[in-house]
XYZ file of C-alpha atoms in Angstrom:
483
model
C -92.919 0.762 -222.309
C -90.661 -1.862 -220.757
C -88.538 -2.192 -217.661
C -85.225 -3.999 -217.932
C -82.984 -5.470 -215.251
C -79.206 -5.617 -215.356
C -77.960 -7.725 -212.459
C -74.497 -7.041 -211.078
C -72.229 -9.919 -210.186
C -73.709 -12.274 -212.774
C -72.081 -13.791 -215.842
C -75.487 -14.009 -217.535
C -76.712 -11.237 -219.823
C -79.287 -8.866 -218.285
C -82.851 -10.130 -218.384
C -85.639 -7.776 -219.380
C -89.121 -7.697 -217.839
C -91.767 -5.708 -219.679
C -94.542 -3.763 -217.957
C -96.709 -0.668 -218.470
C -95.173 2.472 -216.989
C -98.614 3.782 -216.001
C -99.311 0.631 -213.949
C -95.916 0.727 -212.238
C -96.197 4.445 -211.494
C -99.688 4.005 -210.050
C -98.654 1.042 -207.908
C -95.771 2.643 -206.021
C -94.007 5.934 -205.387
C -90.756 4.228 -206.330
C -91.620 4.114 -210.035
C -93.745 7.278 -210.272
C -90.852 9.799 -210.262
C -88.547 7.480 -212.215
C -90.954 6.849 -215.071
C -93.031 10.042 -215.057
C -90.441 12.606 -213.923
C -87.377 14.200 -215.444
C -85.055 11.223 -215.075
C -83.118 9.205 -217.625
C -85.382 6.232 -216.827
C -88.393 8.279 -217.865
C -86.853 9.040 -221.221
C -85.509 5.538 -221.852
C -88.388 3.637 -220.286
C -85.834 1.353 -218.686
C -85.039 0.800 -214.999
C -81.961 -1.213 -214.049
C -81.983 -3.288 -210.854
C -78.656 -3.804 -209.072
C -77.082 -4.527 -205.663
C -79.148 -7.118 -203.828
C -78.843 -7.486 -200.062
C -79.834 -11.138 -200.298
C -76.674 -11.901 -202.274
C -77.433 -13.166 -205.764
C -80.093 -11.432 -207.821
C -83.672 -12.580 -207.228
C -85.074 -15.450 -209.192
C -86.694 -14.196 -212.426
C -89.958 -15.874 -211.444
C -89.986 -13.892 -208.201
C -89.478 -10.610 -210.062
C -92.304 -11.513 -212.441
C -94.512 -12.397 -209.470
C -93.900 -9.005 -207.834
C -94.570 -7.178 -211.116
C -97.766 -9.214 -211.406
C -98.665 -8.113 -207.858
C -98.573 -4.498 -209.021
C -101.211 -5.439 -211.609
C -103.402 -7.834 -209.632
C -102.725 -7.200 -205.942
C -101.992 -10.891 -205.316
C -98.790 -12.915 -205.052
C -97.754 -16.383 -203.921
C -95.207 -16.318 -201.087
C -93.348 -19.384 -199.784
C -90.518 -19.975 -197.297
C -88.216 -20.321 -200.301
C -88.959 -16.955 -201.901
C -90.114 -14.750 -199.033
C -86.707 -13.076 -198.609
C -86.575 -12.116 -202.291
C -90.203 -10.956 -202.304
C -89.555 -8.928 -199.163
C -86.452 -7.317 -200.651
C -88.327 -6.345 -203.809
C -91.275 -5.047 -201.797
C -88.903 -2.954 -199.697
C -87.023 -1.602 -202.712
C -90.178 -0.816 -204.675
C -91.896 0.738 -201.608
C -94.750 -1.777 -201.814
C -95.901 -1.286 -198.220
C -98.849 -3.680 -198.380
C -96.723 -6.484 -199.840
C -94.008 -5.840 -197.266
C -96.549 -6.085 -194.419
C -97.935 -9.284 -195.941
C -94.443 -10.814 -195.933
C -94.073 -9.779 -192.301
C -97.316 -11.539 -191.340
C -96.263 -14.608 -193.330
C -92.951 -14.782 -191.452
C -94.703 -14.233 -188.119
C -96.808 -17.349 -188.741
C -93.708 -19.340 -189.707
C -91.664 -18.154 -186.724
C -90.109 -20.983 -184.701
C -87.105 -21.491 -182.472
C -85.096 -22.949 -185.352
C -85.579 -19.923 -187.631
C -85.947 -17.162 -185.033
C -82.422 -15.787 -185.560
C -82.810 -15.574 -189.345
C -86.280 -14.025 -189.121
C -85.124 -11.530 -186.496
C -82.299 -10.447 -188.815
C -84.708 -10.050 -191.730
C -87.140 -8.086 -189.599
C -84.398 -5.656 -188.597
C -83.075 -5.392 -192.132
C -86.481 -4.399 -193.510
C -87.834 -2.500 -190.467
C -90.639 -4.962 -189.695
C -90.925 -3.815 -186.107
C -93.712 -6.097 -184.868
C -92.029 -9.151 -186.369
C -88.698 -8.103 -184.846
C -90.301 -7.771 -181.400
C -91.936 -11.196 -181.597
C -88.758 -12.896 -182.836
C -86.672 -11.111 -180.195
C -88.990 -12.272 -177.414
C -88.685 -15.873 -178.593
C -84.901 -15.575 -178.727
C -84.726 -14.000 -175.255
C -86.797 -16.747 -173.652
C -84.748 -19.471 -175.304
C -81.334 -17.852 -175.639
C -79.552 -20.831 -174.081
C -80.988 -22.993 -176.886
C -80.550 -20.446 -179.679
C -76.794 -20.223 -179.137
C -76.514 -23.958 -179.790
C -77.519 -23.336 -183.424
C -74.704 -22.703 -185.899
C -76.710 -19.943 -187.584
C -76.311 -17.766 -184.508
C -72.561 -17.642 -185.123
C -73.063 -16.130 -188.578
C -74.452 -12.949 -187.002
C -72.373 -9.782 -187.360
C -70.624 -8.162 -184.420
C -73.244 -5.492 -183.752
C -76.004 -8.091 -183.268
C -73.852 -10.261 -180.980
C -73.091 -7.112 -178.987
C -76.784 -6.212 -178.814
C -77.749 -9.649 -177.522
C -75.047 -9.645 -174.843
C -76.268 -6.197 -173.790
C -79.868 -7.395 -173.532
C -80.813 -7.690 -169.860
C -83.612 -10.190 -170.537
C -81.821 -13.044 -172.302
C -82.331 -16.367 -170.531
C -79.275 -18.550 -169.905
C -78.341 -21.259 -167.438
C -75.067 -19.610 -166.470
C -72.755 -16.770 -167.405
C -70.131 -19.368 -168.268
C -72.009 -20.394 -171.406
C -72.015 -16.772 -172.590
C -68.242 -16.651 -172.225
C -68.024 -19.847 -174.269
C -70.441 -18.361 -176.808
C -68.208 -15.311 -177.294
C -65.168 -17.554 -177.762
C -66.996 -19.701 -180.295
C -68.164 -16.665 -182.270
C -64.628 -15.232 -182.431
C -63.078 -18.576 -183.347
C -65.384 -18.942 -186.356
C -63.439 -16.161 -188.078
C -60.505 -15.128 -185.873
C -58.823 -12.887 -188.458
C -61.893 -10.657 -188.665
C -63.384 -11.081 -185.204
C -60.547 -11.073 -182.660
C -60.569 -7.266 -182.687
C -64.091 -7.357 -181.208
C -63.315 -9.741 -178.345
C -62.461 -7.069 -175.777
C -65.682 -5.147 -176.361
C -67.798 -8.297 -176.081
C -65.879 -9.512 -173.023
C -66.730 -6.278 -171.168
C -70.423 -7.138 -171.510
C -70.077 -10.411 -169.581
C -71.214 -10.384 -165.959
C -68.018 -11.812 -164.538
C -69.314 -11.535 -160.977
C -71.793 -14.298 -161.851
C -69.022 -16.712 -162.875
C -67.665 -19.005 -160.167
C -64.113 -18.198 -159.003
C -62.786 -21.634 -159.969
C -64.066 -21.205 -163.536
C -62.647 -17.673 -163.680
C -59.170 -18.837 -162.703
C -59.071 -22.183 -164.519
C -60.813 -21.275 -167.790
C -61.365 -17.553 -168.279
C -58.028 -16.219 -167.024
C -56.064 -18.883 -168.889
C -57.786 -18.217 -172.230
C -55.232 -16.667 -174.614
C -57.616 -13.944 -175.790
C -58.004 -12.864 -172.155
C -54.442 -13.272 -170.900
C -53.066 -11.308 -173.861
C -55.487 -8.423 -173.315
C -54.577 -6.189 -170.376
C -58.085 -4.723 -170.029
C -59.743 -8.164 -170.041
C -57.237 -9.565 -167.572
C -57.872 -6.641 -165.242
C -61.614 -7.379 -165.293
C -61.004 -11.033 -164.407
C -58.637 -10.211 -161.561
C -61.154 -7.697 -160.237
C -63.905 -10.314 -160.272
C -61.719 -12.898 -158.505
C -60.703 -10.360 -155.875
C -64.330 -9.375 -155.338
C -65.287 -13.018 -154.776
C -62.463 -13.459 -152.288
C -63.316 -10.324 -150.324
C -67.076 -10.521 -150.162
C -67.841 -14.199 -150.548
C -69.188 -16.032 -153.549
C -72.638 -16.343 -152.018
C -73.294 -12.610 -152.282
C -72.454 -12.392 -155.993
C -71.202 -8.804 -155.736
C -68.980 -7.732 -158.610
C -67.163 -4.390 -158.913
C -65.363 -4.814 -162.191
C -68.035 -3.141 -164.319
C -69.505 0.268 -163.525
C -73.120 -0.937 -163.623
C -75.494 -2.309 -161.035
C -76.909 -4.672 -163.664
C -73.554 -6.447 -163.906
C -73.922 -7.770 -160.364
C -77.341 -9.318 -161.007
C -77.949 -12.853 -162.334
C -79.452 -13.018 -165.801
C -82.853 -14.560 -166.391
C -82.566 -18.327 -166.202
C -79.619 -18.383 -163.778
C -81.472 -20.133 -161.032
C -80.588 -20.023 -157.355
C -81.365 -22.694 -154.795
C -84.739 -21.736 -153.334
C -87.069 -23.564 -150.951
C -90.642 -22.639 -151.867
C -93.621 -22.789 -149.506
C -96.890 -22.831 -151.435
C -100.458 -22.577 -150.163
C -101.687 -24.280 -147.002
C -104.305 -23.395 -144.396
C -104.453 -20.225 -142.304
C -105.048 -20.153 -138.558
C -108.649 -19.314 -139.364
C -109.026 -22.409 -141.536
C -108.901 -20.650 -144.927
C -107.094 -22.197 -147.879
C -104.234 -19.968 -149.011
C -102.692 -18.848 -152.288
C -99.563 -17.353 -150.723
C -96.142 -18.374 -151.999
C -92.831 -17.538 -150.335
C -89.284 -18.559 -151.137
C -86.239 -19.078 -148.948
C -83.065 -18.148 -150.845
C -80.519 -20.501 -149.326
C -77.326 -18.734 -150.407
C -78.610 -15.374 -149.179
C -80.321 -16.699 -146.025
C -83.487 -14.693 -146.577
C -87.203 -15.162 -147.220
C -88.874 -13.457 -150.181
C -92.554 -13.054 -151.031
C -93.203 -14.578 -154.458
C -96.296 -14.096 -156.644
C -99.454 -15.718 -155.279
C -100.810 -18.777 -157.040
C -104.050 -18.409 -158.976
C -105.712 -20.986 -156.709
C -106.277 -21.642 -153.000
C -104.268 -24.719 -152.163
C -103.987 -27.438 -149.560
C -103.439 -31.134 -150.151
C -101.901 -30.185 -153.499
C -99.105 -31.994 -155.317
C -95.898 -30.335 -156.503
C -93.213 -31.370 -158.979
C -90.129 -29.509 -160.206
C -89.029 -29.949 -163.834
C -86.082 -28.512 -165.734
C -87.893 -25.243 -166.458
C -90.951 -25.013 -164.199
C -92.513 -25.870 -160.866
C -95.960 -27.445 -161.311
C -98.642 -27.463 -158.619
C -101.936 -29.340 -159.010
C -105.049 -30.338 -157.073
C -106.438 -29.007 -153.798
C -108.778 -29.831 -150.942
C -110.665 -26.647 -151.868
C -113.437 -28.022 -154.170
C -113.298 -25.085 -156.566
C -109.617 -25.686 -157.298
C -109.421 -29.478 -156.989
C -108.839 -30.010 -160.747
C -106.624 -26.997 -161.294
C -102.977 -27.072 -162.337
C -100.575 -24.204 -162.867
C -96.846 -23.772 -163.131
C -94.330 -21.280 -161.797
C -91.919 -19.841 -164.358
C -88.799 -18.833 -162.377
C -87.264 -17.064 -165.349
C -90.185 -14.624 -165.478
C -91.368 -14.892 -161.861
C -94.982 -15.608 -162.825
C -97.575 -18.379 -162.411
C -98.986 -19.697 -165.692
C -102.257 -21.558 -166.173
C -102.117 -24.958 -167.874
C -104.673 -27.710 -168.531
C -106.667 -28.976 -165.563
C -106.410 -32.461 -164.108
C -108.880 -35.033 -165.395
C -110.265 -35.707 -161.882
C -110.822 -33.529 -158.819
C -108.351 -34.798 -156.245
C -105.900 -34.055 -153.463
C -103.077 -35.868 -151.644
C -101.953 -37.585 -154.850
C -98.527 -38.179 -156.347
C -97.090 -35.945 -159.076
C -93.733 -36.627 -160.728
C -91.829 -36.193 -163.992
C -90.566 -38.954 -166.263
C -88.827 -38.076 -169.541
C -90.441 -34.667 -169.766
C -93.996 -35.839 -169.040
C -95.853 -35.486 -165.738
C -97.526 -38.461 -164.047
C -100.458 -38.063 -161.652
C -100.978 -41.135 -159.457
C -103.696 -42.036 -156.946
C -105.004 -39.546 -154.424
C -108.208 -38.818 -152.572
C -111.482 -37.391 -153.834
C -114.646 -36.005 -152.318
C -116.761 -38.825 -150.878
C -114.290 -41.212 -152.553
C -111.873 -43.159 -150.302
C -109.097 -43.132 -152.878
C -108.085 -43.535 -156.508
C -106.232 -46.084 -158.589
C -106.080 -43.519 -161.386
C -102.853 -42.911 -163.334
C -102.732 -40.056 -165.854
C -99.931 -38.549 -167.928
C -99.517 -34.913 -169.002
C -97.616 -33.806 -172.109
C -96.382 -30.205 -171.573
C -95.803 -29.609 -175.296
C -99.418 -30.485 -176.099
C -100.778 -29.214 -172.760
C -102.985 -32.316 -172.527
C -103.733 -35.060 -169.991
C -104.780 -38.606 -170.819
C -105.450 -41.653 -168.646
C -103.251 -44.754 -168.499
C -103.982 -48.178 -167.017
C -104.947 -47.961 -163.355
C -102.722 -48.946 -160.451
C -103.390 -52.427 -158.993
C -104.660 -50.936 -155.724
C -106.009 -47.710 -154.280
C -103.177 -45.296 -153.501
C -103.874 -42.291 -151.279
C -101.689 -39.823 -149.398
C -99.102 -40.488 -152.090
C -95.511 -39.232 -152.184
C -93.420 -40.072 -155.233
C -89.874 -39.937 -156.539
C -88.480 -40.878 -159.956
C -85.271 -42.891 -160.362
C -83.273 -43.235 -163.602
C -85.912 -41.212 -165.456
C -88.013 -44.380 -165.567
C -88.960 -45.928 -162.222
C -91.516 -44.168 -160.027
C -91.416 -45.165 -156.359
C -94.422 -44.328 -154.218
C -95.045 -44.297 -150.490
C -98.788 -44.340 -149.916
C -101.642 -45.743 -147.882
C -104.050 -48.321 -149.238
C -107.212 -49.827 -147.659
C -106.881 -53.298 -146.179
C -110.632 -53.581 -145.884
C -112.465 -51.731 -148.628
C -113.662 -48.318 -147.513
C -112.778 -48.787 -143.852
C -110.504 -45.898 -142.761
C -109.207 -47.976 -139.865
C -107.962 -50.608 -142.307
C -105.345 -48.443 -144.016
C -101.769 -49.636 -144.242
C -98.620 -48.066 -145.621
C -97.095 -49.451 -148.820
C -94.178 -48.826 -151.126
C -94.869 -49.667 -154.734
C -92.853 -49.183 -157.914
C -94.154 -48.195 -161.349
C -92.090 -48.735 -164.508
C -93.062 -45.896 -166.861
C -91.526 -47.691 -169.864
C -93.314 -51.037 -169.478
C -96.238 -49.708 -167.387
C -95.739 -52.551 -164.939
C -96.262 -52.360 -161.162
C -94.220 -54.073 -158.473
C -94.627 -54.117 -154.689
C -91.600 -53.140 -152.635
C -90.735 -53.591 -148.983
C -93.086 -51.605 -146.743
C -91.917 -48.443 -145.083
C -90.850 -48.936 -141.451
C -93.654 -46.680 -140.244
C -96.776 -47.039 -138.129
C -99.592 -47.910 -140.494
C -101.763 -44.982 -139.515
C -99.337 -42.212 -140.310
C -101.027 -40.439 -143.186
C -98.510 -37.990 -144.671
C -95.182 -39.195 -146.006
C -92.259 -37.081 -147.122
C -89.596 -38.719 -149.272
C -86.339 -37.693 -150.857
C -83.590 -39.721 -152.423
C -79.851 -39.291 -152.140
C -77.910 -41.416 -154.617
C -79.765 -44.722 -154.182
C -80.843 -44.366 -150.557
C -84.351 -43.398 -149.527
C -84.985 -40.988 -146.691
C -88.524 -40.737 -145.392
C -90.358 -39.119 -142.517
C -93.960 -39.088 -141.374
C -96.238 -36.521 -139.803
C -99.881 -35.705 -139.096
C -100.722 -38.815 -137.090
C -104.530 -38.989 -136.678
C -104.387 -40.419 -133.177
C -101.914 -40.987 -130.371
C -100.064 -44.245 -129.777
C -98.166 -45.324 -126.671
C -94.564 -45.821 -127.781
C -91.517 -46.787 -125.838
C -88.239 -44.975 -126.450
C -86.890 -47.619 -128.810
C -89.983 -47.527 -131.046
C -89.969 -43.747 -131.120
């Protein structure tokens, strides 16, 4: 007997698909009572399919493919038809096919489709897929809200994301702007939800100037007495207790006074070193400048001294060590999750080398090795691929290297280089520039330092260099002017 389909909302006549009732009834509990029980469908041998959550009715080829699955147990799923296959599997109670679609989507999950896949997973109760998509969205929420698809989400999902305590954003200000953008996409339908979404913002994390100049003056806020009261409460709290303490009282929740993941504070980190007993350390502590306090942070995975450190947009990388067992190691600190993560090792065991970032890639330059006076080695690390590869060497040995990057292109190094081969007494200080675009080297004016100072520290303010030296291996008689 056959099964027919009459599709609502279509100008085309219903299309009929024929199948054996015994096969359909054996394949799923959806058809068993309909075709074998005391229902009109059992007497007529016809089942009508209507009301599709995906909008238009499924493609006839997709329906035929799912019917074929009930015969053969196999089906071809693609990014183009997976939603329709999933909807049919859910409607027909084809659990195995539904799970297969979930695994297919899990493999295809990416930042660009995470919102759509998360919505599908919730719609069809694919819990594991929903968890994986949600975790990706949380970690990259500041990027996800740049995608137009996010603003097609219904109110309840926007509310759920704002309520999520683990979303990662650069600032609370961008969440305020996100709410405005979502409302403005369909003001007639969405303005009624603004007040409820606004209450979920952590106003105590927004700077007072932004609160007064942008939030308070926004028409949706100024015309809403409850919203305006929240803003005034946040401004008053800032004025009374000081912006540095970030204490808000406008929302009855302790969570509202805490920064979200990704809202970084200025922190000075102290990593590794040597104990009084001469042991290499893995300790890591942070000084929170605004709060004037020291905090113990997670230990590194390695024992470190003579290591190199570089801070990127999202991570702090630390590499190398004088401890032989960790001399090739590299790991990174994820401030959003407060954890150290292992990444690919250096190519060479080294310490006292330069490490810097240029256009998203890390550059390792020079350094010292064991029983090796110094390196000319230059290597580049691609974080997306988690791989190192060597570049052309520097024109001279560079050891005890400190580096800074200017204009996301030029790498300036203060280092020591041998004047006379391997002779330690023949070391002199140099400043040298590396052009990461052309891979060309150029000597610069030497640092105004005694040649035998071995550890340089450098920072740059605007275009001026500031440098200091420490750890002098021997004493020199200096007059006051030289000192």
